[in-house]
């Protein structure tokens, strides 16, 4: 199972790299085009917003797997292993429940926005909203993986990146 | 009353380790179930998506990417070399160099932790070799790194601008004077410490030729704030576009100097967008919570409650400072900002506080939270580089914390001074 999920995580990595690079480039090109060619690329805002929302939910899934979400761990760091595990399972179960509602209602929102069009690109507005249920399902998968693989807050404290914005 | 219970749910969950984004969502869902406003989960998630989609928030990941590229690309090393040539002769010279390079880095990066890591990794070992105590070196890096979010660009300010519906440009302009004041206060303290403790009498003064030779390689880095901030203030591009310009400049400077390898770029992009995603998710969840509490009229209740207690602007601001300093001890600036701004800003406006000034007060307060023990971003980074314990750092932090409080008092009670650049450009 973990090998398949590693591949999934790598796919997310490449989406983040590609999408992130693209969105930086597009905004930059818009500045250059405005000053050198005197044209304003009207689609940049809609395109940028759509890619950005996808990057946010995909990046959030990656952050779930790598324990990157902002959390206060100082009070649970020192818990004895059994208690730490119990609390971890309870809280991650709660997270899974929240994510399930996010996936379900996110899909409802996306479906009901498929016929509405963005004003410049003409894309269905739902294309932007689909990022939420897709991201929520990915996050849910990683949360369940962490519950099943016996993780505790100690793992989170050990793996959490220190450079949070 | 219901609202107080919701806050208890949120803090209860967050303090036992549930990530802040889920703590916020659970608290919001509890609130929805307890009130009879007929809220739906569909409305909740629609508000969530509305919080993460605005185009101008793209400035957040872009300034993170630019800052990371510059850390990897040796920009900080060159800024430090230049600062050392110019200021190393002062008593406490290496301390002065640490603070002044942090200030220069603050002008190109919007994150305090990035600044502490970039400057600290060079300067902490350097100061220790010269004879400074490791705990003093760590404390100085932890405090001076926070200038990164006070001097523009600043990621917390971009977020506040969105939450508070204020101009990013005005906020950025407001950051200059407080950031420079804090930097000068720390520089003065370093000179005094270097002299009285005999750690660092200062180096030989550099010749004009040496200054020139150190200046040339740091010129591209030093010109970045001029281009990026000048572009924003001059109306050449929006803050979001400035982020993209900063990314391009950092990329060109890094690759041209060969300190940045093309192979580093994908990793920087990936990590930066993950960091920004964690921030954006908290923004989304807070937007959802704000949607419910606004419909329930909570901000008005808070305004009434505080007005019944005091009508003095000065007392209110004192209250805000105490509350934020306490909150900042445990929670990082960006989430703390998104949590408090929607609740406190209406009160501040009702009391006649300028929203730009209020944003500056919030940012400065939460910057202090980055180094107040036991928890804090720049504190952790500096302590880790120096290999010292929290207890040791705390003693050396106290005088610097005192200086920061003096600057905070100026920021809070002398708006005419700190907001002067905003009025010049209006």
Coordinates of C-alpha atoms in Angstrom, one line a residue:
Chain A
X1 CA 0.0 0.0 0.0
X2 CA 2.7 2.5 1.0
X3 CA 4.5 2.0 -2.4
X4 CA 1.3 3.0 -4.3
X5 CA 0.9 6.0 -2.0
X6 CA 4.5 7.0 -2.5
X7 CA 3.8 7.1 -6.2
X8 CA 0.7 9.1 -5.6
X9 CA 2.7 11.6 -3.5
X10 CA 5.3 11.9 -6.3
X11 CA 2.6 12.6 -8.8
X12 CA 1.4 15.4 -6.5
X13 CA 5.0 16.7 -6.3
X14 CA 5.2 17.0 -10.1
X15 CA 1.8 18.7 -10.3
X16 CA 3.0 21.2 -7.7
X17 CA 6.3 21.9 -9.5
X18 CA 4.6 22.1 -13.0
X19 CA 1.6 24.2 -11.8
X20 CA 3.7 26.4 -9.5
X21 CA 6.3 27.1 -12.3
X22 CA 3.5 27.8 -14.8
X23 CA 1.6 30.2 -12.6
X24 CA 4.8 32.2 -11.8
X25 CA 5.7 32.3 -15.5
X26 CA 2.2 33.4 -16.6
X27 CA 2.0 36.3 -14.1
X28 CA 5.5 37.4 -15.1
X29 CA 4.6 37.2 -18.8
X30 CA 1.6 39.4 -18.1
X31 CA 3.8 42.1 -16.7
X32 CA 6.2 42.0 -19.6
X33 CA 3.4 41.9 -22.2
X34 CA 1.7 44.9 -20.6
X35 CA 4.9 47.1 -20.7
X36 CA 6.6 45.9 -23.8
X37 CA 3.7 44.9 -26.1
X38 CA 1.1 47.1 -24.4
X39 CA -1.5 44.3 -24.2
X40 CA -3.1 43.1 -21.0
X41 CA -3.8 39.3 -20.9
X42 CA -7.2 39.2 -19.4
X43 CA -7.3 35.5 -18.9
X44 CA -4.4 35.5 -16.5
X45 CA -6.5 36.2 -13.4
X46 CA -9.0 33.4 -14.1
X47 CA -6.3 31.0 -15.1
X48 CA -4.1 31.9 -12.2
X49 CA -6.9 31.6 -9.6
X50 CA -7.9 28.2 -11.0
X51 CA -4.4 26.8 -10.9
X52 CA -3.7 28.4 -7.5
X53 CA -6.8 26.7 -5.9
X54 CA -5.7 23.3 -7.3
X55 CA -2.1 23.9 -6.0
X56 CA -3.6 24.8 -2.6
X57 CA -5.6 21.5 -2.2
X58 CA -2.9 19.3 -3.8
X59 CA -0.2 21.0 -1.6
X60 CA -2.5 20.5 1.4
X61 CA -2.6 16.7 0.6
X62 CA 1.2 16.6 0.5
X63 CA 1.3 18.5 3.8
X64 CA -1.0 15.9 5.4
X65 CA 1.4 13.1 4.4
X66 CA 4.5 15.0 5.5
X67 CA 2.9 16.4 8.7
X68 CA 3.4 19.9 7.3
X69 CA 0.1 21.4 8.5
X70 CA 0.4 24.2 11.1
X71 CA -0.2 22.6 14.6
X72 CA 0.7 23.2 18.2
X73 CA 2.6 20.1 19.2
X74 CA 4.3 21.4 22.4
X75 CA 1.7 20.0 24.8
X76 CA 1.4 16.5 23.2
X77 CA 5.2 16.0 22.6
X78 CA 5.8 14.6 26.0
X79 CA 2.8 12.2 26.3
X80 CA 3.5 8.6 27.0
X81 CA 3.4 6.5 23.8
X82 CA 0.1 4.7 24.5
X83 CA -1.8 7.9 25.3
X84 CA -0.1 9.7 22.3
X85 CA -1.4 7.0 20.0
X86 CA -4.9 7.0 21.4
X87 CA -5.1 10.8 21.1
X88 CA -3.7 10.6 17.6
X89 CA -6.2 8.1 16.4
X90 CA -9.1 10.0 17.9
X91 CA -8.0 13.3 16.4
X92 CA -7.1 11.8 13.0
X93 CA -10.5 10.0 13.0
X94 CA -12.2 13.4 13.6
X95 CA -10.1 14.8 10.7
X96 CA -11.2 12.0 8.4
X97 CA -14.8 12.7 9.2
X98 CA -14.3 16.4 8.4
X99 CA -12.6 15.5 5.1
X100 CA -15.4 13.2 4.2
X101 CA -17.9 16.1 4.4
X102 CA -15.5 18.3 2.5
X103 CA -15.2 15.7 -0.3
X104 CA -19.0 15.2 -0.5
X105 CA -20.2 18.8 -0.3
X106 CA -17.3 19.9 -2.4
X107 CA -18.4 17.6 -5.1
X108 CA -22.0 18.9 -4.8
X109 CA -20.7 22.5 -5.2
X110 CA -18.5 21.5 -8.2
X111 CA -21.4 19.7 -10.0
X112 CA -23.8 22.5 -9.5
X113 CA -21.2 24.9 -11.0
X114 CA -20.4 23.0 -14.1
X115 CA -22.8 24.9 -16.3
X116 CA -21.7 28.3 -15.1
X117 CA -18.9 29.8 -17.2
X118 CA -16.0 32.0 -16.3
X119 CA -16.2 35.4 -18.1
X120 CA -12.9 35.4 -20.0
X121 CA -11.7 31.9 -20.5
X122 CA -15.2 30.4 -20.8
X123 CA -14.2 27.5 -18.6
X124 CA -16.9 26.0 -16.3
X125 CA -16.6 27.5 -12.8
X126 CA -16.8 23.9 -11.5
X127 CA -13.3 23.2 -12.8
X128 CA -12.0 25.5 -10.0
X129 CA -14.2 23.9 -7.4
X130 CA -13.3 20.3 -8.2
X131 CA -9.9 21.0 -6.6
X132 CA -11.6 20.8 -3.2
X133 CA -13.3 17.3 -3.4
X134 CA -10.3 15.9 -5.2
X135 CA -7.9 17.3 -2.6
X136 CA -10.1 16.2 0.2
X137 CA -10.1 12.6 -1.1
X138 CA -6.3 12.6 -1.3
X139 CA -6.0 14.1 2.2
X140 CA -8.5 11.4 3.4
X141 CA -6.4 8.7 1.9
X142 CA -3.2 9.9 3.6
X143 CA -5.0 10.5 7.0
X144 CA -6.3 6.9 6.9
X145 CA -2.8 5.7 5.9
X146 CA -1.3 7.4 9.0
X147 CA -4.0 5.9 11.3
X148 CA -3.4 2.4 9.9
X149 CA 0.4 2.5 9.9
X150 CA 0.4 3.2 13.7
X151 CA 1.8 6.8 13.7
X152 CA 1.7 9.0 16.8
X153 CA 2.4 12.6 17.6
X154 CA 6.1 11.7 18.1
X155 CA 6.3 10.9 14.4
X156 CA 4.7 14.2 13.7
X157 CA 7.0 16.2 15.9
X158 CA 10.0 14.4 14.3
X159 CA 8.9 14.9 10.7
X160 CA 7.3 18.3 10.8
X161 CA 9.3 20.8 8.8
X162 CA 10.5 23.7 10.9
X163 CA 10.3 26.3 8.3
X164 CA 6.7 27.2 8.4
X165 CA 5.9 30.6 7.0
Chain B
X1 CA -22.1 32.6 24.9
X2 CA -22.2 30.1 22.0
X3 CA -19.3 31.9 20.5
X4 CA -17.2 31.5 23.7
X5 CA -18.0 27.8 23.6
X6 CA -16.8 27.6 20.0
X7 CA -13.5 29.3 21.0
X8 CA -13.1 26.7 23.8
X9 CA -13.7 23.9 21.2
X10 CA -11.1 25.5 18.9
X11 CA -8.4 26.1 21.4
X12 CA -9.1 22.7 23.1
X13 CA -8.5 20.8 19.9
X14 CA -5.6 23.0 18.7
X15 CA -3.7 22.7 21.9
X16 CA -3.9 18.9 22.0
X17 CA -2.3 18.8 18.6
X18 CA -5.1 18.8 16.0
X19 CA -3.8 20.9 13.0
X20 CA -5.2 24.4 13.2
X21 CA -7.1 24.1 9.9
X22 CA -9.2 21.1 11.2
X23 CA -9.6 22.6 14.6
X24 CA -11.2 25.6 12.9
X25 CA -13.5 23.6 10.7
X26 CA -14.7 21.4 13.6
X27 CA -15.3 24.5 15.7
X28 CA -17.3 26.1 12.8
X29 CA -19.4 23.0 12.3
X30 CA -20.2 22.8 16.0
X31 CA -21.2 26.5 15.9
X32 CA -23.5 25.8 12.9
X33 CA -25.2 23.0 14.6
X34 CA -25.7 25.0 17.8
X35 CA -27.3 28.1 16.2
X36 CA -30.6 28.0 14.4
X37 CA -29.5 30.1 11.5
X38 CA -30.1 27.2 9.1
X39 CA -26.6 27.0 7.9
X40 CA -25.6 24.2 5.5
X41 CA -22.3 22.4 5.0
X42 CA -22.5 23.4 1.4
X43 CA -22.5 27.1 2.4
X44 CA -19.5 26.4 4.7
X45 CA -17.4 24.9 2.0
X46 CA -18.4 27.5 -0.5
X47 CA -17.1 30.1 2.0
X48 CA -13.9 28.0 2.4
X49 CA -13.3 27.9 -1.4
X50 CA -14.0 31.7 -1.6
X51 CA -11.3 32.2 1.0
X52 CA -8.6 30.4 -1.0
X53 CA -9.3 31.6 -4.5
X54 CA -8.6 35.3 -4.7
X55 CA -5.9 36.1 -7.2
X56 CA -3.9 38.5 -5.1
X57 CA -3.2 35.8 -2.5
X58 CA -0.9 34.3 -5.1
X59 CA 1.6 36.8 -3.8
X60 CA 2.0 34.6 -0.7
X61 CA 3.6 31.5 -2.5
X62 CA 5.5 33.8 -4.9
X63 CA 7.3 35.7 -2.1
X64 CA 8.0 32.3 -0.4
X65 CA 9.5 31.0 -3.7
X66 CA 11.6 34.1 -4.1
X67 CA 12.8 34.0 -0.5
X68 CA 13.8 30.3 -0.8
X69 CA 15.6 30.9 -4.1
X70 CA 17.6 33.7 -2.5
X71 CA 18.5 31.6 0.5
X72 CA 19.7 28.7 -1.7
X73 CA 21.3 31.1 -4.2
X74 CA 23.9 32.6 -1.8
X75 CA 22.3 36.0 -1.7
X76 CA 22.4 36.1 2.1
X77 CA 26.1 35.2 2.1
X78 CA 26.9 38.2 -0.2
X79 CA 24.7 40.6 1.8
X80 CA 26.5 39.5 5.0
X81 CA 30.0 39.9 3.4
X82 CA 29.0 43.5 2.3
X83 CA 27.6 44.4 5.8
X84 CA 30.7 43.0 7.4
X85 CA 33.0 45.1 5.3
X86 CA 31.0 48.3 6.0
X87 CA 30.1 47.8 9.7
X88 CA 32.5 45.2 11.1
X89 CA 34.7 47.9 12.6
X90 CA 32.1 49.0 15.1
X91 CA 32.2 47.6 18.7
X92 CA 30.0 44.5 18.7
X93 CA 30.7 44.5 15.0
X94 CA 29.5 40.9 14.2
X95 CA 26.3 41.6 16.1
X96 CA 25.8 44.8 14.1
X97 CA 26.4 42.8 10.9
X98 CA 23.9 40.2 12.0
X99 CA 21.2 42.8 12.5
X100 CA 22.0 44.8 9.4
X101 CA 22.1 41.8 7.1
X102 CA 18.7 40.7 8.6
X103 CA 17.3 44.1 7.7
X104 CA 18.7 43.9 4.1
X105 CA 17.3 40.3 3.8
X106 CA 13.9 41.6 5.1
X107 CA 13.7 43.9 2.1
X108 CA 13.7 41.0 -0.3
X109 CA 12.0 38.2 1.7
X110 CA 8.6 38.2 3.3
X111 CA 9.2 35.5 5.9
X112 CA 10.9 35.8 9.3
X113 CA 11.9 32.2 9.6
X114 CA 13.7 32.2 6.2
X115 CA 15.7 35.3 7.3
X116 CA 16.7 33.8 10.6
X117 CA 17.8 30.6 8.8
X118 CA 19.7 32.4 6.1
X119 CA 21.5 34.9 8.3
X120 CA 21.8 32.6 11.4
X121 CA 23.6 29.7 9.6
X122 CA 26.4 32.0 8.7
X123 CA 26.5 34.5 11.6
X124 CA 25.9 32.2 14.7
X125 CA 29.0 30.1 14.1
X126 CA 30.9 33.3 13.2
X127 CA 29.9 35.1 16.4
X128 CA 30.7 32.0 18.5
X129 CA 34.2 31.9 17.0
X130 CA 34.7 35.5 17.9
X131 CA 33.8 34.8 21.5
X132 CA 30.1 35.6 21.8
X133 CA 28.1 33.2 23.9
X134 CA 26.1 30.8 21.7
X135 CA 22.9 31.8 23.6
X136 CA 23.4 35.5 22.9
X137 CA 24.1 34.8 19.2
X138 CA 20.9 32.6 19.0
X139 CA 18.8 35.2 20.7
X140 CA 20.0 38.0 18.4
X141 CA 19.3 36.0 15.3
X142 CA 15.8 35.0 16.6
X143 CA 14.9 38.6 17.3
X144 CA 16.5 40.3 14.3
X145 CA 14.9 37.7 11.9
X146 CA 11.5 38.9 12.8
X147 CA 12.3 42.2 11.1
X148 CA 11.7 40.0 7.9
X149 CA 7.9 40.4 8.4
X150 CA 8.0 44.0 9.5
X151 CA 10.0 45.5 6.7
X152 CA 8.2 44.9 3.4
X153 CA 7.6 42.6 1.6
X154 CA 5.8 40.7 4.3
X155 CA 3.6 37.6 4.0
X156 CA 1.6 38.3 7.2
X157 CA 0.8 41.8 5.8
X158 CA -0.4 40.4 2.5
X159 CA -2.7 38.1 4.5
X160 CA -3.9 40.9 6.7
X161 CA -4.6 43.1 3.7
X162 CA -6.9 40.4 2.4
X163 CA -8.7 39.7 5.7
X164 CA -9.0 43.4 6.6
X165 CA -9.6 44.7 3.0
X166 CA -6.7 47.2 3.3
X167 CA -4.2 48.2 0.6
X168 CA -1.1 46.0 0.6
X169 CA 0.9 49.0 -0.6
X170 CA -0.1 51.1 2.4
X171 CA 0.7 48.3 4.8
X172 CA 4.1 47.8 3.2
X173 CA 4.9 51.5 3.4
X174 CA 3.9 51.4 7.1
X175 CA 6.4 48.6 7.8
X176 CA 9.6 50.6 7.0
X177 CA 9.9 52.8 10.1
X178 CA 9.1 50.2 12.8
X179 CA 11.4 47.7 11.1
X180 CA 14.3 50.3 11.0
X181 CA 13.6 51.4 14.6
X182 CA 13.8 47.8 15.8
X183 CA 17.0 47.2 13.8
X184 CA 18.6 50.4 15.1
X185 CA 17.7 49.5 18.7
X186 CA 19.3 46.1 18.3
X187 CA 22.4 47.5 16.7
X188 CA 22.8 50.0 19.6
X189 CA 22.4 47.1 22.1
X190 CA 25.0 45.0 20.2
X191 CA 27.5 47.8 20.3
X192 CA 27.0 48.2 24.0
X193 CA 27.3 44.5 24.7
X194 CA 30.3 44.1 22.4
X195 CA 32.1 46.9 24.4
X196 CA 31.1 46.1 27.9
X197 CA 31.5 42.3 27.7
X198 CA 34.7 42.6 25.7
X199 CA 33.5 40.0 23.2
X200 CA 34.0 42.0 20.1
X201 CA 36.0 45.3 20.1
X202 CA 35.5 45.5 16.3
X203 CA 37.6 44.7 13.3
X204 CA 40.0 47.0 11.4
X205 CA 38.1 49.5 9.3
X206 CA 37.9 48.4 5.7
X207 CA 39.5 50.5 3.0
X208 CA 37.5 52.1 0.3
X209 CA 38.7 49.5 -2.2
X210 CA 37.6 46.6 0.0
X211 CA 34.1 48.2 0.4
X212 CA 33.8 48.5 -3.4
X213 CA 34.9 44.9 -4.0
X214 CA 32.3 43.7 -1.5
X215 CA 29.7 46.0 -2.9
X216 CA 29.8 44.8 -6.5
X217 CA 28.8 41.2 -5.9
X218 CA 26.0 42.2 -3.6
X219 CA 24.7 44.9 -6.0
X220 CA 22.1 42.6 -7.7
X221 CA 20.8 41.5 -4.3
X222 CA 20.7 45.1 -3.0
X223 CA 18.9 46.3 -6.1
X224 CA 16.1 43.8 -5.7
X225 CA 14.1 45.7 -3.0
X226 CA 14.5 48.8 -5.1
X227 CA 12.9 47.1 -8.1
X228 CA 10.3 45.0 -6.3
X229 CA 9.2 47.6 -3.7
X230 CA 9.7 50.5 -6.0
X231 CA 7.5 48.8 -8.5
X232 CA 4.7 48.3 -6.0
X233 CA 4.9 51.9 -4.5
X234 CA 5.3 53.5 -8.0
X235 CA 2.2 51.6 -9.3
X236 CA 4.2 49.8 -12.0
X237 CA 2.9 46.4 -11.0
X238 CA 0.5 44.9 -8.4
X239 CA 1.9 43.2 -5.3
X240 CA 1.1 39.8 -6.8
X241 CA 3.0 40.7 -10.0
X242 CA 5.8 42.0 -7.8
X243 CA 6.0 38.5 -6.4
X244 CA 6.5 37.1 -9.8
X245 CA 9.1 39.7 -10.6
X246 CA 10.9 38.8 -7.4
X247 CA 10.9 35.1 -8.4
X248 CA 12.4 36.0 -11.8
X249 CA 15.1 38.3 -10.3
X250 CA 16.0 35.7 -7.6
X251 CA 16.3 33.0 -10.3
X252 CA 18.4 35.1 -12.7
X253 CA 20.7 36.4 -9.9
X254 CA 21.1 32.9 -8.4
X255 CA 21.7 31.1 -11.7
X256 CA 24.1 33.9 -13.0
X257 CA 26.2 33.7 -9.9
X258 CA 26.2 29.9 -10.2
X259 CA 25.3 29.6 -6.5
X260 CA 21.8 28.3 -7.5
X261 CA 21.7 25.1 -9.6
X262 CA 18.9 24.6 -12.0
X263 CA 18.3 21.3 -10.3
X264 CA 17.4 23.1 -7.0
X265 CA 14.5 24.9 -8.6
X266 CA 11.9 22.1 -8.6
X267 CA 12.5 21.3 -4.9
X268 CA 12.1 25.0 -4.0
X269 CA 8.9 25.3 -6.1
X270 CA 7.4 22.1 -4.5
X271 CA 8.3 23.1 -0.9
X272 CA 7.2 26.7 -1.3
X273 CA 3.8 25.7 -2.7
X274 CA 3.3 23.2 0.1
X275 CA 4.1 25.9 2.7
X276 CA 1.7 28.3 1.0
X277 CA -1.0 25.5 0.9
X278 CA -0.9 25.1 4.7
X279 CA -1.3 28.9 5.0
X280 CA -4.1 29.0 2.5
X281 CA -6.0 26.2 4.1
X282 CA -6.0 28.1 7.4
X283 CA -7.2 31.1 5.5
X284 CA -10.0 29.1 3.9
X285 CA -11.1 27.6 7.3
X286 CA -11.0 31.1 8.9
X287 CA -13.1 32.5 6.1
X288 CA -15.7 29.8 6.7
X289 CA -15.7 30.6 10.5
X290 CA -15.9 34.3 9.7
X291 CA -18.9 33.7 7.5
X292 CA -20.8 32.1 10.4
X293 CA -19.8 34.6 13.1
X294 CA -20.5 37.5 10.8
X295 CA -24.0 36.2 10.1
X296 CA -24.5 35.7 13.8
X297 CA -23.4 39.3 14.5
X298 CA -20.5 38.3 16.8
X299 CA -18.2 41.2 15.8
X300 CA -21.0 43.7 16.8
X301 CA -21.4 41.9 20.2
X302 CA -17.7 42.2 20.8
X303 CA -17.7 45.9 19.8
X304 CA -20.6 46.5 22.3
X305 CA -18.9 44.5 25.0
X306 CA -15.6 46.3 24.7
X307 CA -17.3 49.7 24.4
X308 CA -19.3 49.0 27.6
X309 CA -16.0 48.4 29.3
X310 CA -13.9 51.2 27.8
X311 CA -14.3 53.9 25.2
X312 CA -10.7 54.9 25.3
X313 CA -8.7 54.1 22.1
X314 CA -5.5 53.9 24.1
X315 CA -6.9 51.4 26.6
X316 CA -8.3 49.3 23.8
X317 CA -4.9 49.2 22.0
X318 CA -3.2 48.2 25.2
X319 CA -5.7 45.4 25.6
X320 CA -5.0 44.3 22.0
X321 CA -1.3 44.3 22.6
X322 CA -1.6 42.1 25.7
X323 CA -4.0 39.7 24.0
X324 CA -1.8 39.3 21.0
X325 CA 1.5 38.9 22.9
X326 CA -0.2 36.1 24.8
X327 CA -1.6 34.5 21.7
X328 CA 1.7 34.9 19.9
X329 CA 3.5 32.9 22.5
X330 CA 1.6 29.8 21.2
X331 CA 0.4 30.5 17.7
X332 CA 2.4 31.5 14.7
X333 CA 1.8 35.0 13.1
X334 CA -0.2 34.0 10.1
X335 CA -2.9 31.8 11.8
X336 CA -3.0 34.2 14.8
X337 CA -3.5 37.1 12.4
X338 CA -6.3 35.4 10.5
X339 CA -8.0 34.4 13.7
X340 CA -8.0 37.8 15.4
X341 CA -8.2 40.3 12.6
X342 CA -11.9 39.7 11.6
X343 CA -12.9 39.9 15.3
X344 CA -10.8 42.9 16.4
X345 CA -10.8 45.0 13.2
X346 CA -14.5 46.1 13.5
X347 CA -13.8 47.2 17.1
X348 CA -10.7 49.0 16.1
X349 CA -12.6 50.9 13.3
X350 CA -15.4 51.7 15.8
X351 CA -12.8 53.2 18.1
X352 CA -11.3 55.3 15.3
X353 CA -8.1 53.3 14.7
X354 CA -6.8 53.4 11.2
X355 CA -7.0 49.9 9.7
X356 CA -3.5 50.2 8.2
X357 CA -2.1 51.2 11.6
X358 CA -4.0 48.4 13.2
X359 CA -2.6 45.9 10.8
X360 CA 0.9 47.1 11.6
X361 CA 0.2 46.7 15.4
X362 CA -1.0 43.1 14.8
X363 CA 2.0 42.2 12.6
X364 CA 4.5 43.7 15.1
X365 CA 3.0 42.0 18.0
X366 CA 2.9 38.6 16.3
X367 CA 6.5 39.1 15.2
X368 CA 7.4 39.3 18.8
X369 CA 5.6 36.0 19.2
X370 CA 8.1 34.4 16.9
X371 CA 10.8 34.5 19.5
X372 CA 8.9 34.5 22.8
X373 CA 9.7 31.1 24.5
X374 CA 8.7 28.3 24.6
X375 CA 7.3 28.3 21.1
X376 CA 8.3 30.3 18.0
X377 CA 9.5 30.0 14.5
X378 CA 12.7 32.1 14.5
X379 CA 13.4 30.9 18.1
X380 CA 13.4 27.3 17.0
X381 CA 15.6 27.9 14.0
X382 CA 18.2 30.0 15.9
X383 CA 18.3 27.6 18.9
X384 CA 18.8 24.7 16.5
X385 CA 21.7 26.3 14.6
X386 CA 23.4 27.4 17.9
X387 CA 22.6 24.1 19.7
X388 CA 21.4 25.8 22.8
X389 CA 18.4 25.1 25.1
X390 CA 15.4 27.4 25.6
X391 CA 16.3 28.3 29.2
X392 CA 19.7 29.6 28.2
X393 CA 18.4 31.7 25.3
X394 CA 15.6 33.2 27.5
X395 CA 18.1 35.1 29.7
X396 CA 19.7 36.7 26.7
X397 CA 16.4 37.4 25.1
X398 CA 15.0 39.4 27.9
X399 CA 16.8 42.7 27.2
X400 CA 16.0 42.4 23.5
X401 CA 12.4 41.7 24.3
X402 CA 12.4 44.8 26.4
X403 CA 13.7 46.9 23.4
X404 CA 11.1 45.3 21.2
X405 CA 8.4 46.4 23.6
X406 CA 9.7 50.0 23.5
X407 CA 9.4 49.9 19.7
X408 CA 6.0 48.3 20.0
X409 CA 4.9 51.1 22.3
X410 CA 6.0 53.6 19.7
X411 CA 4.2 51.7 16.9
X412 CA 1.1 51.6 19.0
X413 CA 1.0 55.1 20.4
X414 CA 2.8 57.3 17.8
X415 CA 0.9 56.5 14.6
X416 CA 1.9 59.8 13.1
X417 CA 5.5 58.8 13.2
X418 CA 5.2 55.2 11.9
X419 CA 2.6 56.0 9.3
X420 CA 4.5 58.9 7.8
X421 CA 5.6 57.1 4.7
X422 CA 1.9 56.1 4.0
X423 CA 0.8 59.7 4.2
X424 CA 3.7 60.8 1.9
X425 CA 2.7 58.5 -0.8
X426 CA -1.1 59.0 -0.6

